[in-house]
Amino acid sequence: MNHVTDLYPAELEASYRMGFTVGEHSAGHMRRILRMFLTRWGLDRLSDSGELALTELVANVVRHVPGRRCTVLLLREPHGLRVEVADGVPGPLVAKAAGPLDEGGRGLALVEAVTDRWGVMEGPDGKTVWFECDG
């Protein structure tokens, strides 16, 4: 007889936090994790925007963070979803304006376009880039 009634520990009911060393293919794995939680939380409608924004933040870690270490936090909020990507690189986030022929430089503009809110929290041990999508 199977006594397992729930495959998820109680602390995963409203949040998920994990440290990662990210690489070129990590965004795909993180999208799957996010999609799984959004489905569990009944927020499937936020998958497209949440996955795109998370992909852009992970790509920034791959490109700009030495050692490519980050912590990802997914939060089920009363209004919807909050995602935080923290790295250990202190200093401000520098967003540049991309020209029409530039291959990069549009990530944060995409995050702004597909989310309801986003921002950066800076601290002595690094920064956290976050976004929220209303459900």
mmCIF file of N, CA and C in Angstrom:
data_model
loop_
_atom_site.group_PDB
_atom_site.id
_atom_site.type_symbol
_atom_site.label_atom_id
_atom_site.label_comp_id
_atom_site.label_asym_id
_atom_site.label_seq_id
_atom_site.Cartn_x
_atom_site.Cartn_y
_atom_site.Cartn_z
ATOM 1 N N MET A 1 0.838 -1.174 0.000
ATOM 2 C CA MET A 1 0.000 0.000 0.000
ATOM 3 C C MET A 1 0.883 1.238 0.000
ATOM 4 N N ASN A 2 0.539 2.206 -0.806
ATOM 5 C CA ASN A 2 1.305 3.436 -0.926
ATOM 6 C C ASN A 2 0.765 4.455 0.067
ATOM 7 N N HIS A 3 1.634 4.903 0.976
ATOM 8 C CA HIS A 3 1.227 5.882 1.979
ATOM 9 C C HIS A 3 1.604 7.301 1.597
ATOM 10 N N VAL A 4 2.209 7.470 0.437
ATOM 11 C CA VAL A 4 2.594 8.803 -0.001
ATOM 12 C C VAL A 4 1.357 9.512 -0.538
ATOM 13 N N THR A 5 1.022 10.627 0.092
ATOM 14 C CA THR A 5 -0.144 11.374 -0.379
ATOM 15 C C THR A 5 0.252 12.664 -1.071
ATOM 16 N N ASP A 6 1.486 13.115 -0.828
ATOM 17 C CA ASP A 6 1.945 14.356 -1.444
ATOM 18 C C ASP A 6 3.438 14.241 -1.682
ATOM 19 N N LEU A 7 3.860 14.412 -2.914
ATOM 20 C CA LEU A 7 5.267 14.277 -3.254
ATOM 21 C C LEU A 7 6.080 15.521 -2.932
ATOM 22 N N TYR A 8 5.428 16.592 -2.510
ATOM 23 C CA TYR A 8 6.107 17.850 -2.237
ATOM 24 C C TYR A 8 6.106 18.128 -0.741
ATOM 25 N N PRO A 9 7.249 18.459 -0.157
ATOM 26 C CA PRO A 9 7.258 18.867 1.253
ATOM 27 C C PRO A 9 6.433 20.142 1.438
ATOM 28 N N ALA A 10 5.974 20.365 2.660
ATOM 29 C CA ALA A 10 5.110 21.522 2.942
ATOM 30 C C ALA A 10 5.773 22.844 2.582
ATOM 31 N N GLU A 11 7.100 22.955 2.764
ATOM 32 C CA GLU A 11 7.757 24.230 2.482
ATOM 33 C C GLU A 11 7.745 24.588 0.998
ATOM 34 N N LEU A 12 7.436 23.629 0.135
ATOM 35 C CA LEU A 12 7.354 23.916 -1.292
ATOM 36 C C LEU A 12 5.960 24.389 -1.704
ATOM 37 N N GLU A 13 5.070 24.501 -0.758
ATOM 38 C CA GLU A 13 3.723 24.952 -1.074
ATOM 39 C C GLU A 13 3.704 26.365 -1.623
ATOM 40 N N ALA A 14 4.628 27.224 -1.136
ATOM 41 C CA ALA A 14 4.575 28.618 -1.553
ATOM 42 C C ALA A 14 5.919 29.169 -2.003
ATOM 43 N N SER A 15 6.977 28.348 -1.960
ATOM 44 C CA SER A 15 8.278 28.869 -2.374
ATOM 45 C C SER A 15 9.227 27.741 -2.753
ATOM 46 N N TYR A 16 10.244 28.120 -3.503
ATOM 47 C CA TYR A 16 11.313 27.203 -3.901
ATOM 48 C C TYR A 16 12.579 28.028 -4.007
ATOM 49 N N ARG A 17 13.657 27.578 -3.350
ATOM 50 C CA ARG A 17 14.940 28.275 -3.430
ATOM 51 C C ARG A 17 16.023 27.228 -3.686
ATOM 52 N N MET A 18 16.912 27.566 -4.636
ATOM 53 C CA MET A 18 18.006 26.659 -4.934
ATOM 54 C C MET A 18 19.188 27.450 -5.469
ATOM 55 N N GLY A 19 20.375 27.049 -5.059
ATOM 56 C CA GLY A 19 21.595 27.635 -5.601
ATOM 57 C C GLY A 19 22.044 26.864 -6.817
ATOM 58 N N PHE A 20 22.540 27.569 -7.798
ATOM 59 C CA PHE A 20 22.952 26.951 -9.057
ATOM 60 C C PHE A 20 24.283 27.517 -9.525
ATOM 61 N N THR A 21 25.036 26.713 -10.229
ATOM 62 C CA THR A 21 26.095 27.196 -11.097
ATOM 63 C C THR A 21 25.526 27.008 -12.491
ATOM 64 N N VAL A 22 25.296 28.106 -13.184
ATOM 65 C CA VAL A 22 24.560 28.046 -14.442
ATOM 66 C C VAL A 22 25.497 28.015 -15.642
ATOM 67 N N GLY A 23 24.979 27.463 -16.721
ATOM 68 C CA GLY A 23 25.713 27.386 -17.976
ATOM 69 C C GLY A 23 24.785 27.687 -19.134
ATOM 70 N N GLU A 24 25.254 27.418 -20.311
ATOM 71 C CA GLU A 24 24.516 27.754 -21.529
ATOM 72 C C GLU A 24 23.130 27.113 -21.605
ATOM 73 N N HIS A 25 22.940 25.935 -20.989
ATOM 74 C CA HIS A 25 21.672 25.223 -21.111
ATOM 75 C C HIS A 25 20.836 25.268 -19.835
ATOM 76 N N SER A 26 21.277 26.018 -18.845
ATOM 77 C CA SER A 26 20.579 26.047 -17.560
ATOM 78 C C SER A 26 19.200 26.674 -17.631
ATOM 79 N N ALA A 27 19.015 27.643 -18.491
ATOM 80 C CA ALA A 27 17.722 28.322 -18.563
ATOM 81 C C ALA A 27 16.593 27.341 -18.884
ATOM 82 N N GLY A 28 16.848 26.378 -19.729
ATOM 83 C CA GLY A 28 15.826 25.380 -20.053
ATOM 84 C C GLY A 28 15.417 24.567 -18.843
ATOM 85 N N HIS A 29 16.379 24.179 -18.035
ATOM 86 C CA HIS A 29 16.075 23.427 -16.813
ATOM 87 C C HIS A 29 15.280 24.288 -15.838
ATOM 88 N N MET A 30 15.668 25.547 -15.718
ATOM 89 C CA MET A 30 14.966 26.439 -14.794
ATOM 90 C C MET A 30 13.550 26.745 -15.275
ATOM 91 N N ARG A 31 13.363 26.833 -16.578
ATOM 92 C CA ARG A 31 12.008 27.034 -17.103
ATOM 93 C C ARG A 31 11.111 25.861 -16.726
ATOM 94 N N ARG A 32 11.644 24.640 -16.818
ATOM 95 C CA ARG A 32 10.854 23.464 -16.452
ATOM 96 C C ARG A 32 10.488 23.480 -14.963
ATOM 97 N N ILE A 33 11.451 23.865 -14.114
ATOM 98 C CA ILE A 33 11.170 23.962 -12.677
ATOM 99 C C ILE A 33 10.081 25.000 -12.434
ATOM 100 N N LEU A 34 10.216 26.170 -13.036
ATOM 101 C CA LEU A 34 9.218 27.225 -12.861
ATOM 102 C C LEU A 34 7.848 26.753 -13.342
ATOM 103 N N ARG A 35 7.804 26.135 -14.502
ATOM 104 C CA ARG A 35 6.531 25.652 -15.057
ATOM 105 C C ARG A 35 5.873 24.647 -14.115
ATOM 106 N N MET A 36 6.678 23.756 -13.509
ATOM 107 C CA MET A 36 6.145 22.766 -12.574
ATOM 108 C C MET A 36 5.478 23.459 -11.376
ATOM 109 N N PHE A 37 6.158 24.472 -10.818
ATOM 110 C CA PHE A 37 5.587 25.176 -9.677
ATOM 111 C C PHE A 37 4.370 26.001 -10.070
ATOM 112 N N LEU A 38 4.415 26.651 -11.205
ATOM 113 C CA LEU A 38 3.251 27.426 -11.640
ATOM 114 C C LEU A 38 2.031 26.523 -11.823
ATOM 115 N N THR A 39 2.244 25.342 -12.357
ATOM 116 C CA THR A 39 1.144 24.382 -12.504
ATOM 117 C C THR A 39 0.622 23.973 -11.136
ATOM 118 N N ARG A 40 1.530 23.663 -10.228
ATOM 119 C CA ARG A 40 1.132 23.252 -8.869
ATOM 120 C C ARG A 40 0.363 24.365 -8.166
ATOM 121 N N TRP A 41 0.756 25.611 -8.387
ATOM 122 C CA TRP A 41 0.130 26.749 -7.724
ATOM 123 C C TRP A 41 -1.102 27.264 -8.464
ATOM 124 N N GLY A 42 -1.464 26.636 -9.579
ATOM 125 C CA GLY A 42 -2.628 27.087 -10.343
ATOM 126 C C GLY A 42 -2.389 28.392 -11.083
ATOM 127 N N LEU A 43 -1.137 28.660 -11.436
ATOM 128 C CA LEU A 43 -0.775 29.898 -12.120
ATOM 129 C C LEU A 43 -0.211 29.635 -13.520
ATOM 130 N N ASP A 44 -0.698 28.608 -14.159
ATOM 131 C CA ASP A 44 -0.197 28.239 -15.493
ATOM 132 C C ASP A 44 -0.205 29.411 -16.466
ATOM 133 N N ARG A 45 -1.168 30.301 -16.331
ATOM 134 C CA ARG A 45 -1.302 31.437 -17.255
ATOM 135 C C ARG A 45 -0.103 32.375 -17.204
ATOM 136 N N LEU A 46 0.736 32.244 -16.168
ATOM 137 C CA LEU A 46 1.925 33.087 -16.050
ATOM 138 C C LEU A 46 3.179 32.435 -16.630
ATOM 139 N N SER A 47 3.043 31.244 -17.185
ATOM 140 C CA SER A 47 4.213 30.502 -17.674
ATOM 141 C C SER A 47 4.993 31.256 -18.744
ATOM 142 N N ASP A 48 4.320 31.766 -19.755
ATOM 143 C CA ASP A 48 5.047 32.414 -20.855
ATOM 144 C C ASP A 48 5.872 33.598 -20.363
ATOM 145 N N SER A 49 5.238 34.505 -19.636
ATOM 146 C CA SER A 49 5.964 35.692 -19.179
ATOM 147 C C SER A 49 7.006 35.337 -18.130
ATOM 148 N N GLY A 50 6.662 34.468 -17.195
ATOM 149 C CA GLY A 50 7.607 34.082 -16.155
ATOM 150 C C GLY A 50 8.822 33.359 -16.713
ATOM 151 N N GLU A 51 8.600 32.456 -17.638
ATOM 152 C CA GLU A 51 9.715 31.712 -18.223
ATOM 153 C C GLU A 51 10.627 32.616 -19.036
ATOM 154 N N LEU A 52 10.058 33.539 -19.802
ATOM 155 C CA LEU A 52 10.888 34.447 -20.593
ATOM 156 C C LEU A 52 11.727 35.346 -19.687
ATOM 157 N N ALA A 53 11.101 35.908 -18.660
ATOM 158 C CA ALA A 53 11.836 36.791 -17.751
ATOM 159 C C ALA A 53 12.927 36.024 -17.002
ATOM 160 N N LEU A 54 12.624 34.829 -16.517
ATOM 161 C CA LEU A 54 13.633 34.022 -15.827
ATOM 162 C C LEU A 54 14.788 33.679 -16.760
ATOM 163 N N THR A 55 14.478 33.347 -17.995
ATOM 164 C CA THR A 55 15.520 33.047 -18.981
ATOM 165 C C THR A 55 16.475 34.224 -19.145
ATOM 166 N N GLU A 56 15.932 35.421 -19.233
ATOM 167 C CA GLU A 56 16.779 36.608 -19.408
ATOM 168 C C GLU A 56 17.669 36.844 -18.185
ATOM 169 N N LEU A 57 17.126 36.652 -16.986
ATOM 170 C CA LEU A 57 17.941 36.866 -15.785
ATOM 171 C C LEU A 57 19.039 35.814 -15.659
ATOM 172 N N VAL A 58 18.741 34.580 -16.006
ATOM 173 C CA VAL A 58 19.763 33.531 -15.977
ATOM 174 C C VAL A 58 20.825 33.797 -17.037
ATOM 175 N N ALA A 59 20.415 34.259 -18.206
ATOM 176 C CA ALA A 59 21.388 34.589 -19.264
ATOM 177 C C ALA A 59 22.338 35.686 -18.796
ATOM 178 N N ASN A 60 21.831 36.648 -18.029
ATOM 179 C CA ASN A 60 22.707 37.695 -17.500
ATOM 180 C C ASN A 60 23.731 37.130 -16.531
ATOM 181 N N VAL A 61 23.341 36.154 -15.727
ATOM 182 C CA VAL A 61 24.301 35.506 -14.827
ATOM 183 C C VAL A 61 25.372 34.789 -15.644
ATOM 184 N N VAL A 62 24.955 34.062 -16.664
ATOM 185 C CA VAL A 62 25.915 33.338 -17.505
ATOM 186 C C VAL A 62 26.917 34.300 -18.136
ATOM 187 N N ARG A 63 26.434 35.440 -18.606
ATOM 188 C CA ARG A 63 27.295 36.393 -19.311
ATOM 189 C C ARG A 63 28.157 37.260 -18.391
ATOM 190 N N HIS A 64 27.628 37.603 -17.211
ATOM 191 C CA HIS A 64 28.269 38.677 -16.447
ATOM 192 C C HIS A 64 28.767 38.310 -15.054
ATOM 193 N N VAL A 65 28.461 37.130 -14.547
ATOM 194 C CA VAL A 65 28.848 36.778 -13.177
ATOM 195 C C VAL A 65 30.013 35.794 -13.205
ATOM 196 N N PRO A 66 31.169 36.197 -12.675
ATOM 197 C CA PRO A 66 32.300 35.264 -12.592
ATOM 198 C C PRO A 66 31.902 34.039 -11.767
ATOM 199 N N GLY A 67 32.210 32.885 -12.261
ATOM 200 C CA GLY A 67 31.842 31.647 -11.588
ATOM 201 C C GLY A 67 30.419 31.193 -11.849
ATOM 202 N N ARG A 68 29.597 32.071 -12.403
ATOM 203 C CA ARG A 68 28.231 31.749 -12.820
ATOM 204 C C ARG A 68 27.358 31.187 -11.694
ATOM 205 N N ARG A 69 27.605 31.596 -10.457
ATOM 206 C CA ARG A 69 26.799 31.129 -9.325
ATOM 207 C C ARG A 69 25.630 32.080 -9.084
ATOM 208 N N CYS A 70 24.477 31.508 -8.796
ATOM 209 C CA CYS A 70 23.315 32.320 -8.447
ATOM 210 C C CYS A 70 22.372 31.501 -7.575
ATOM 211 N N THR A 71 21.475 32.206 -6.935
ATOM 212 C CA THR A 71 20.392 31.584 -6.182
ATOM 213 C C THR A 71 19.092 32.044 -6.798
ATOM 214 N N VAL A 72 18.213 31.096 -7.040
ATOM 215 C CA VAL A 72 16.907 31.403 -7.626
ATOM 216 C C VAL A 72 15.841 31.138 -6.568
ATOM 217 N N LEU A 73 14.955 32.108 -6.393
ATOM 218 C CA LEU A 73 13.849 31.982 -5.459
ATOM 219 C C LEU A 73 12.554 32.185 -6.229
ATOM 220 N N LEU A 74 11.660 31.219 -6.124
ATOM 221 C CA LEU A 74 10.323 31.306 -6.710
ATOM 222 C C LEU A 74 9.341 31.436 -5.553
ATOM 223 N N LEU A 75 8.488 32.439 -5.597
ATOM 224 C CA LEU A 75 7.535 32.671 -4.521
ATOM 225 C C LEU A 75 6.113 32.747 -5.055
ATOM 226 N N ARG A 76 5.228 32.015 -4.437
ATOM 227 C CA ARG A 76 3.795 32.151 -4.709
ATOM 228 C C ARG A 76 3.303 33.268 -3.808
ATOM 229 N N GLU A 77 2.917 34.373 -4.406
ATOM 230 C CA GLU A 77 2.472 35.543 -3.664
ATOM 231 C C GLU A 77 0.954 35.652 -3.777
ATOM 232 N N PRO A 78 0.322 36.395 -2.874
ATOM 233 C CA PRO A 78 -1.135 36.561 -2.981
ATOM 234 C C PRO A 78 -1.570 37.133 -4.332
ATOM 235 N N HIS A 79 -0.743 37.990 -4.933
ATOM 236 C CA HIS A 79 -1.101 38.600 -6.214
ATOM 237 C C HIS A 79 -0.644 37.776 -7.406
ATOM 238 N N GLY A 80 0.198 36.752 -7.200
ATOM 239 C CA GLY A 80 0.699 35.951 -8.310
ATOM 240 C C GLY A 80 2.063 35.361 -8.032
ATOM 241 N N LEU A 81 3.049 35.743 -8.832
ATOM 242 C CA LEU A 81 4.385 35.147 -8.797
ATOM 243 C C LEU A 81 5.444 36.213 -8.571
ATOM 244 N N ARG A 82 6.440 35.862 -7.760
ATOM 245 C CA ARG A 82 7.651 36.679 -7.616
ATOM 246 C C ARG A 82 8.831 35.749 -7.823
ATOM 247 N N VAL A 83 9.787 36.180 -8.630
ATOM 248 C CA VAL A 83 11.016 35.428 -8.881
ATOM 249 C C VAL A 83 12.185 36.334 -8.562
ATOM 250 N N GLU A 84 13.166 35.786 -7.848
ATOM 251 C CA GLU A 84 14.381 36.519 -7.528
ATOM 252 C C GLU A 84 15.587 35.703 -7.985
ATOM 253 N N VAL A 85 16.535 36.378 -8.617
ATOM 254 C CA VAL A 85 17.798 35.757 -9.003
ATOM 255 C C VAL A 85 18.905 36.588 -8.363
ATOM 256 N N ALA A 86 19.614 35.976 -7.420
ATOM 257 C CA ALA A 86 20.657 36.678 -6.674
ATOM 258 C C ALA A 86 22.025 36.155 -7.089
ATOM 259 N N ASP A 87 22.983 37.080 -7.167
ATOM 260 C CA ASP A 87 24.368 36.678 -7.445
ATOM 261 C C ASP A 87 25.277 37.322 -6.406
ATOM 262 N N GLY A 88 26.492 36.917 -6.358
ATOM 263 C CA GLY A 88 27.436 37.414 -5.376
ATOM 264 C C GLY A 88 28.318 38.529 -5.881
ATOM 265 N N VAL A 89 27.862 39.249 -6.878
ATOM 266 C CA VAL A 89 28.664 40.331 -7.450
ATOM 267 C C VAL A 89 28.106 41.662 -6.969
ATOM 268 N N PRO A 90 28.822 42.324 -6.046
ATOM 269 C CA PRO A 90 28.327 43.628 -5.598
ATOM 270 C C PRO A 90 28.452 44.673 -6.694
ATOM 271 N N GLY A 91 27.710 45.734 -6.540
ATOM 272 C CA GLY A 91 27.739 46.810 -7.521
ATOM 273 C C GLY A 91 26.439 46.902 -8.255
ATOM 274 N N PRO A 92 26.212 48.022 -8.890
ATOM 275 C CA PRO A 92 24.929 48.236 -9.565
ATOM 276 C C PRO A 92 24.780 47.393 -10.822
ATOM 277 N N LEU A 93 23.552 47.142 -11.146
ATOM 278 C CA LEU A 93 23.218 46.489 -12.406
ATOM 279 C C LEU A 93 23.295 47.549 -13.486
ATOM 280 N N VAL A 94 24.005 47.258 -14.544
ATOM 281 C CA VAL A 94 24.162 48.231 -15.622
ATOM 282 C C VAL A 94 23.346 47.757 -16.818
ATOM 283 N N ALA A 95 22.252 48.468 -17.073
ATOM 284 C CA ALA A 95 21.415 48.161 -18.239
ATOM 285 C C ALA A 95 21.836 49.076 -19.368
ATOM 286 N N LYS A 96 22.110 48.483 -20.511
ATOM 287 C CA LYS A 96 22.508 49.310 -21.650
ATOM 288 C C LYS A 96 21.409 49.296 -22.707
ATOM 289 N N ALA A 97 21.369 50.347 -23.450
ATOM 290 C CA ALA A 97 20.414 50.429 -24.556
ATOM 291 C C ALA A 97 21.025 49.757 -25.774
ATOM 292 N N ALA A 98 20.296 48.832 -26.336
ATOM 293 C CA ALA A 98 20.781 48.099 -27.502
ATOM 294 C C ALA A 98 20.409 48.833 -28.783
ATOM 295 N N GLY A 99 21.338 48.849 -29.707
ATOM 296 C CA GLY A 99 21.066 49.394 -31.027
ATOM 297 C C GLY A 99 20.296 48.380 -31.858
ATOM 298 N N PRO A 100 19.743 48.789 -32.981
ATOM 299 C CA PRO A 100 18.918 47.889 -33.787
ATOM 300 C C PRO A 100 19.671 46.674 -34.333
ATOM 301 N N LEU A 101 20.977 46.760 -34.479
ATOM 302 C CA LEU A 101 21.746 45.632 -35.009
ATOM 303 C C LEU A 101 22.540 44.886 -33.937
ATOM 304 N N ASP A 102 22.452 45.329 -32.670
ATOM 305 C CA ASP A 102 23.163 44.653 -31.592
ATOM 306 C C ASP A 102 22.552 43.284 -31.326
ATOM 307 N N GLU A 103 23.428 42.309 -31.031
ATOM 308 C CA GLU A 103 22.957 40.959 -30.732
ATOM 309 C C GLU A 103 22.456 40.822 -29.304
ATOM 310 N N GLY A 104 22.896 41.668 -28.401
ATOM 311 C CA GLY A 104 22.501 41.580 -27.001
ATOM 312 C C GLY A 104 22.037 42.928 -26.487
ATOM 313 N N GLY A 105 21.781 42.971 -25.178
ATOM 314 C CA GLY A 105 21.433 44.216 -24.543
ATOM 315 C C GLY A 105 19.944 44.487 -24.415
ATOM 316 N N ARG A 106 19.114 43.493 -24.714
ATOM 317 C CA ARG A 106 17.670 43.698 -24.641
ATOM 318 C C ARG A 106 17.017 42.931 -23.502
ATOM 319 N N GLY A 107 17.795 42.201 -22.726
ATOM 320 C CA GLY A 107 17.247 41.315 -21.695
ATOM 321 C C GLY A 107 16.376 42.012 -20.681
ATOM 322 N N LEU A 108 16.873 43.087 -20.091
ATOM 323 C CA LEU A 108 16.082 43.778 -19.067
ATOM 324 C C LEU A 108 14.890 44.502 -19.676
ATOM 325 N N ALA A 109 15.015 44.939 -20.921
ATOM 326 C CA ALA A 109 13.863 45.537 -21.608
ATOM 327 C C ALA A 109 12.765 44.486 -21.802
ATOM 328 N N LEU A 110 13.162 43.256 -22.103
ATOM 329 C CA LEU A 110 12.185 42.164 -22.223
ATOM 330 C C LEU A 110 11.542 41.859 -20.880
ATOM 331 N N VAL A 111 12.358 41.823 -19.820
ATOM 332 C CA VAL A 111 11.812 41.578 -18.483
ATOM 333 C C VAL A 111 10.767 42.643 -18.159
ATOM 334 N N GLU A 112 11.082 43.889 -18.428
ATOM 335 C CA GLU A 112 10.138 44.975 -18.166
ATOM 336 C C GLU A 112 8.872 44.819 -19.004
ATOM 337 N N ALA A 113 9.011 44.374 -20.238
ATOM 338 C CA ALA A 113 7.860 44.271 -21.141
ATOM 339 C C ALA A 113 6.901 43.142 -20.763
ATOM 340 N N VAL A 114 7.410 42.043 -20.214
ATOM 341 C CA VAL A 114 6.551 40.873 -19.984
ATOM 342 C C VAL A 114 6.136 40.688 -18.524
ATOM 343 N N THR A 115 6.642 41.531 -17.617
ATOM 344 C CA THR A 115 6.274 41.400 -16.212
ATOM 345 C C THR A 115 5.504 42.635 -15.753
ATOM 346 N N ASP A 116 4.900 42.523 -14.594
ATOM 347 C CA ASP A 116 4.157 43.666 -14.056
ATOM 348 C C ASP A 116 5.064 44.613 -13.275
ATOM 349 N N ARG A 117 6.098 44.083 -12.664
ATOM 350 C CA ARG A 117 7.075 44.873 -11.911
ATOM 351 C C ARG A 117 8.403 44.145 -11.923
ATOM 352 N N TRP A 118 9.485 44.910 -11.839
ATOM 353 C CA TRP A 118 10.799 44.309 -11.672
ATOM 354 C C TRP A 118 11.705 45.339 -11.016
ATOM 355 N N GLY A 119 12.810 44.872 -10.496
ATOM 356 C CA GLY A 119 13.734 45.794 -9.862
ATOM 357 C C GLY A 119 15.007 45.082 -9.423
ATOM 358 N N VAL A 120 15.845 45.851 -8.747
ATOM 359 C CA VAL A 120 17.129 45.337 -8.274
ATOM 360 C C VAL A 120 17.297 45.747 -6.825
ATOM 361 N N MET A 121 17.715 44.812 -5.997
ATOM 362 C CA MET A 121 18.088 45.091 -4.611
ATOM 363 C C MET A 121 19.593 44.876 -4.512
ATOM 364 N N GLU A 122 20.307 45.912 -4.118
ATOM 365 C CA GLU A 122 21.756 45.820 -3.998
ATOM 366 C C GLU A 122 22.144 45.685 -2.542
ATOM 367 N N GLY A 123 23.173 44.882 -2.302
ATOM 368 C CA GLY A 123 23.702 44.703 -0.959
ATOM 369 C C GLY A 123 25.202 44.515 -1.010
ATOM 370 N N PRO A 124 25.843 44.450 0.137
ATOM 371 C CA PRO A 124 27.300 44.308 0.175
ATOM 372 C C PRO A 124 27.785 42.965 -0.367
ATOM 373 N N ASP A 125 26.905 41.967 -0.372
ATOM 374 C CA ASP A 125 27.297 40.632 -0.834
ATOM 375 C C ASP A 125 26.743 40.294 -2.205
ATOM 376 N N GLY A 126 26.317 41.300 -2.940
ATOM 377 C CA GLY A 126 25.798 41.042 -4.274
ATOM 378 C C GLY A 126 24.492 41.759 -4.518
ATOM 379 N N LYS A 127 23.812 41.331 -5.562
ATOM 380 C CA LYS A 127 22.551 41.968 -5.927
ATOM 381 C C LYS A 127 21.513 40.891 -6.233
ATOM 382 N N THR A 128 20.279 41.302 -6.127
ATOM 383 C CA THR A 128 19.155 40.419 -6.455
ATOM 384 C C THR A 128 18.288 41.155 -7.467
ATOM 385 N N VAL A 129 18.075 40.527 -8.596
ATOM 386 C CA VAL A 129 17.170 41.058 -9.609
ATOM 387 C C VAL A 129 15.872 40.269 -9.460
ATOM 388 N N TRP A 130 14.763 40.968 -9.375
ATOM 389 C CA TRP A 130 13.483 40.330 -9.146
ATOM 390 C C TRP A 130 12.452 40.814 -10.156
ATOM 391 N N PHE A 131 11.415 39.994 -10.314
ATOM 392 C CA PHE A 131 10.254 40.415 -11.097
ATOM 393 C C PHE A 131 9.006 39.789 -10.497
ATOM 394 N N GLU A 132 7.889 40.425 -10.804
ATOM 395 C CA GLU A 132 6.585 39.920 -10.352
ATOM 396 C C GLU A 132 5.620 39.898 -11.527
ATOM 397 N N CYS A 133 4.806 38.862 -11.537
ATOM 398 C CA CYS A 133 3.743 38.733 -12.530
ATOM 399 C C CYS A 133 2.437 38.534 -11.766
ATOM 400 N N ASP A 134 1.467 39.364 -12.042
ATOM 401 C CA ASP A 134 0.182 39.259 -11.362
ATOM 402 C C ASP A 134 -0.638 38.136 -11.977
ATOM 403 N N GLY A 135 -1.284 37.396 -11.115
ATOM 404 C CA GLY A 135 -2.068 36.257 -11.556
ATOM 405 C C GLY A 135 -3.496 36.610 -11.679
#
